[in-house]
CSV table of C-alpha atoms in Angstrom, one decimal:
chain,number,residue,atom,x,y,z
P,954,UNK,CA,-39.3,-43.1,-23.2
P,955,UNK,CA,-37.3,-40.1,-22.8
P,956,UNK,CA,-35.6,-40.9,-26.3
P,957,UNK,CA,-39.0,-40.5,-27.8
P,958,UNK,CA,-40.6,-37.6,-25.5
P,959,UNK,CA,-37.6,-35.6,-26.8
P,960,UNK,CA,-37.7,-36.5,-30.5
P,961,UNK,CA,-41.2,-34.3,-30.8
P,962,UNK,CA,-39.4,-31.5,-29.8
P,963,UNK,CA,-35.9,-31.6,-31.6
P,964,UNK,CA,-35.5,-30.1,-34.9
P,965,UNK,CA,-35.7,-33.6,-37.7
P,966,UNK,CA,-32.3,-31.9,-38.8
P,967,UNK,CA,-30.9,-32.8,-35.7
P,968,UNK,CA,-32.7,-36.1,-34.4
P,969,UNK,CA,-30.4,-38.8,-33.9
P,970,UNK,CA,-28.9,-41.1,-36.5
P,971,UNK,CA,-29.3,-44.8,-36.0
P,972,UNK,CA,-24.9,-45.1,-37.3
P,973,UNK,CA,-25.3,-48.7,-37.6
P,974,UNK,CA,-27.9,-49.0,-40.6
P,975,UNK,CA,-26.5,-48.0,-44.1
P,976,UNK,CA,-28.4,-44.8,-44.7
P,977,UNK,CA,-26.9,-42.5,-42.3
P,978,UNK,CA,-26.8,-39.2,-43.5
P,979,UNK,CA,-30.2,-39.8,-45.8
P,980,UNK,CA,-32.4,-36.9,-45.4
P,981,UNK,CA,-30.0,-35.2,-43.0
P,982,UNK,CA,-28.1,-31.7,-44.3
P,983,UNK,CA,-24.6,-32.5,-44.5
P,984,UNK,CA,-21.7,-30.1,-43.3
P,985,UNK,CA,-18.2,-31.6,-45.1
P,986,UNK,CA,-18.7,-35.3,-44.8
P,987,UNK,CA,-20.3,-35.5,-41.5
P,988,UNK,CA,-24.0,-35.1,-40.9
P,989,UNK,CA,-25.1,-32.4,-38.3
P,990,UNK,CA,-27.1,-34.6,-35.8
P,991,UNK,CA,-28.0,-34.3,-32.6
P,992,UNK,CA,-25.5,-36.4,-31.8
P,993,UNK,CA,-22.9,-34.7,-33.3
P,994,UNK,CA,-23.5,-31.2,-31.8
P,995,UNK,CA,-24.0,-32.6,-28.5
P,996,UNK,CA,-20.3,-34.0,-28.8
P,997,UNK,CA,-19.3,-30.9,-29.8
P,998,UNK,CA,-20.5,-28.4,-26.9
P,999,UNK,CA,-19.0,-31.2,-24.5
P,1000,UNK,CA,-15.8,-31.1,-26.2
P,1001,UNK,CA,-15.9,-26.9,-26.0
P,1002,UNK,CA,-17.0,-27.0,-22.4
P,1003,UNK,CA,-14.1,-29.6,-21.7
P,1004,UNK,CA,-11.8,-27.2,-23.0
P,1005,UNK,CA,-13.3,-24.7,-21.4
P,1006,UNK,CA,-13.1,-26.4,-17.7
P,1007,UNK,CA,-9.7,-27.1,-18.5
P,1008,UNK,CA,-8.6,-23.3,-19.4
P,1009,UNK,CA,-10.3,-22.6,-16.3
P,1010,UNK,CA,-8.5,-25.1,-14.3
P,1011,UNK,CA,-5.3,-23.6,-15.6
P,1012,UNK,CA,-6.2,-20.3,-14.6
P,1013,UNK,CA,-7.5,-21.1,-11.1
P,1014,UNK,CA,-3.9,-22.9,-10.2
P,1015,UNK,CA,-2.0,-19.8,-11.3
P,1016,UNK,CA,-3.6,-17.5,-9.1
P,1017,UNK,CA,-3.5,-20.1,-6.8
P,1018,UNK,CA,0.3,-20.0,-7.0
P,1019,UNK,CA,0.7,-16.6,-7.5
P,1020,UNK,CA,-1.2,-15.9,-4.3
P,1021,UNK,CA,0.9,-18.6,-2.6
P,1022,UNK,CA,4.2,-16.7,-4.2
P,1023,UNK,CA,3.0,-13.6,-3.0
P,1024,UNK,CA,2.0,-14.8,0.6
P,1025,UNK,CA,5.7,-16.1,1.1
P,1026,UNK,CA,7.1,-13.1,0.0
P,1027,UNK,CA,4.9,-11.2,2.0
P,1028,UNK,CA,6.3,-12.9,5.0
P,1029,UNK,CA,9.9,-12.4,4.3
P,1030,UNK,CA,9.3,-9.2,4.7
P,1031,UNK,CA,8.1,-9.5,8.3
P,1032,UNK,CA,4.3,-9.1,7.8
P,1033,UNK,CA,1.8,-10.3,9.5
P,1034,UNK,CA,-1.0,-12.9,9.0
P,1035,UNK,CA,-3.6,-9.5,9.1
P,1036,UNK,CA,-1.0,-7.3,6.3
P,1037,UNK,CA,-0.7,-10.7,4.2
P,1038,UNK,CA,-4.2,-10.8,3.9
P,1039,UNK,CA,-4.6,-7.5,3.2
P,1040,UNK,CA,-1.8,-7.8,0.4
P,1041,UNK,CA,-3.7,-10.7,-1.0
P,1042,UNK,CA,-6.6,-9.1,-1.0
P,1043,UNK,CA,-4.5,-6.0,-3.0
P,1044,UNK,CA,-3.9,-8.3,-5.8
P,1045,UNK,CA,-6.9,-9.9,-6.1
P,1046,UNK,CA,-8.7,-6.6,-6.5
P,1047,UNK,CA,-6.5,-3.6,-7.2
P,1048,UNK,CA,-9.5,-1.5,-6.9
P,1049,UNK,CA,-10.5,-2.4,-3.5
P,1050,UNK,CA,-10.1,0.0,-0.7
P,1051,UNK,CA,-9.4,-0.6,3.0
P,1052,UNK,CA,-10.3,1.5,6.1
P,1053,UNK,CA,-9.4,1.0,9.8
P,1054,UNK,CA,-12.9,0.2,10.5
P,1055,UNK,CA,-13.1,-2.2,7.7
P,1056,UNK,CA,-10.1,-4.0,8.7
P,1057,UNK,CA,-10.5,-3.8,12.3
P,1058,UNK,CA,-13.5,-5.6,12.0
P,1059,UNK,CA,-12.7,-8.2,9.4
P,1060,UNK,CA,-9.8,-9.6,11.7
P,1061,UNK,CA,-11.7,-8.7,15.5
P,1062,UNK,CA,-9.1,-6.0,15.9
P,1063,UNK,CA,-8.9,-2.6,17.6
P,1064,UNK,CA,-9.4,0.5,14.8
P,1065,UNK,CA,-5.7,1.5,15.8
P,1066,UNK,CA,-4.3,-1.7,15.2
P,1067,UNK,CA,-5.7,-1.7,11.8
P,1068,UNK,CA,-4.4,1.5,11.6
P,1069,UNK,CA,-1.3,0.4,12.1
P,1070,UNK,CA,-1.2,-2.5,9.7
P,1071,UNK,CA,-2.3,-0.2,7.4
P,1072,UNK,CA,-0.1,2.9,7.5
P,1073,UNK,CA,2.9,0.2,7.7
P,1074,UNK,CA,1.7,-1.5,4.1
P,1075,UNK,CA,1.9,2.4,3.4
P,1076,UNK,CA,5.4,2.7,4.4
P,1077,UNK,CA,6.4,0.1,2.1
P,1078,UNK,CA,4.9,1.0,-0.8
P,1079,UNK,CA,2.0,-1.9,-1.0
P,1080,UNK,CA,-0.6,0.6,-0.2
P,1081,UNK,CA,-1.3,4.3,-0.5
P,1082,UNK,CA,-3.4,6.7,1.5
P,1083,UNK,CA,-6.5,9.3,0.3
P,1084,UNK,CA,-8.3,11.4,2.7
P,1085,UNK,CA,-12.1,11.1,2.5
P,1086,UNK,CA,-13.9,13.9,4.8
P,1087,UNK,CA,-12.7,13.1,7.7
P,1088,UNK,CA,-12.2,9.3,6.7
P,1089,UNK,CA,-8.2,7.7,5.6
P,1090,UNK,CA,-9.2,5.0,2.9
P,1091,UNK,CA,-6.0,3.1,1.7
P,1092,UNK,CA,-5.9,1.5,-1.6
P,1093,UNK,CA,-3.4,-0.9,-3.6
P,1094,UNK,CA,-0.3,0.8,-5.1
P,1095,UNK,CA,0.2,-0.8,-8.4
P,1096,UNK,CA,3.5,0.4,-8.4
P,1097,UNK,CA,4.4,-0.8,-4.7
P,1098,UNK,CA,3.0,-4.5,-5.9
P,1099,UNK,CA,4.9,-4.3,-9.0
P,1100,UNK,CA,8.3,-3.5,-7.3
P,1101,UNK,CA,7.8,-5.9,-4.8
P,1102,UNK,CA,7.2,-8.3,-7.5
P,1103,UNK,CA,4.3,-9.9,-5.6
P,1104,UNK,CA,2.1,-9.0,-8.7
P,1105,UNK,CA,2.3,-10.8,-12.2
């Protein structure tokens, strides 16, 4: 059975405990009153990874909303769909940084239209410029996000 295939490699510490004889903790070491089966720990990593899954959970539908939040606000302000994904993608990853080529081909754009997505973000304060050679690379302005209050 796969009961017994596992027994011959688990620990004797840790095999399982028959709970409904009367010698349940004989020959196992004791921690408080409990004994540390198999059992036992198993319960316990799925309790952590429960907790776990839920803290994640939590976490995913905040920046759920907070991305939701920020795409709304984002709109009031009369961007569109192409500068709200850019914005989203500015508060996702504050260290990302956007070109016109880069843009222009994520949304099947021409380079000066991405340009001038980009340069307006600029205008507002979401997004600041750097020269690079001969390249304009524009990355998320803390400070911009901040103010607009479309970061938390």
């Amino acid at each position: 059975t796969a009961r017994g295939a596992l027994a011959h490699r688990v620990p004797e510490h840790f095999a399982p405990v028959d709970r409904g004889s009367g010698a349940v903790c004989e020959g196992v070491p004791q921690h408080g009153d409990r004994c540390r089966d198999l059992t036992y720990f198993l319960l316990h990593q799925l309790e952590v990874i429960h907790r776990a899954l839920g803290h994640l959970q939590d976490y995913l539908d905040d920046k759920q909303r907070e991305l939701g939040e920020a795409s709304s606000r984002a709109r009031d302000l009369g961007l569109n769909h192409r500068q709200v994904a850019l914005v989203q993608r500015a508060i996702e990853d504050p260290a990302v940084v956007f070109t016109a080529q880069s843009h222009a081909s994520s949304h099947g754009i021409t380079v000066q239209t991405a340009r001038s997505d980009l340069s307006a973000l600029e205008g507002i304060g979401v997004l600041e410029s750097a020269r690079r050679g001969r390249r304009v690379e524009w990355s998320a302005s803390e400070a911009g996000l901040a103010r607009l209050q479309l970061k938390s």
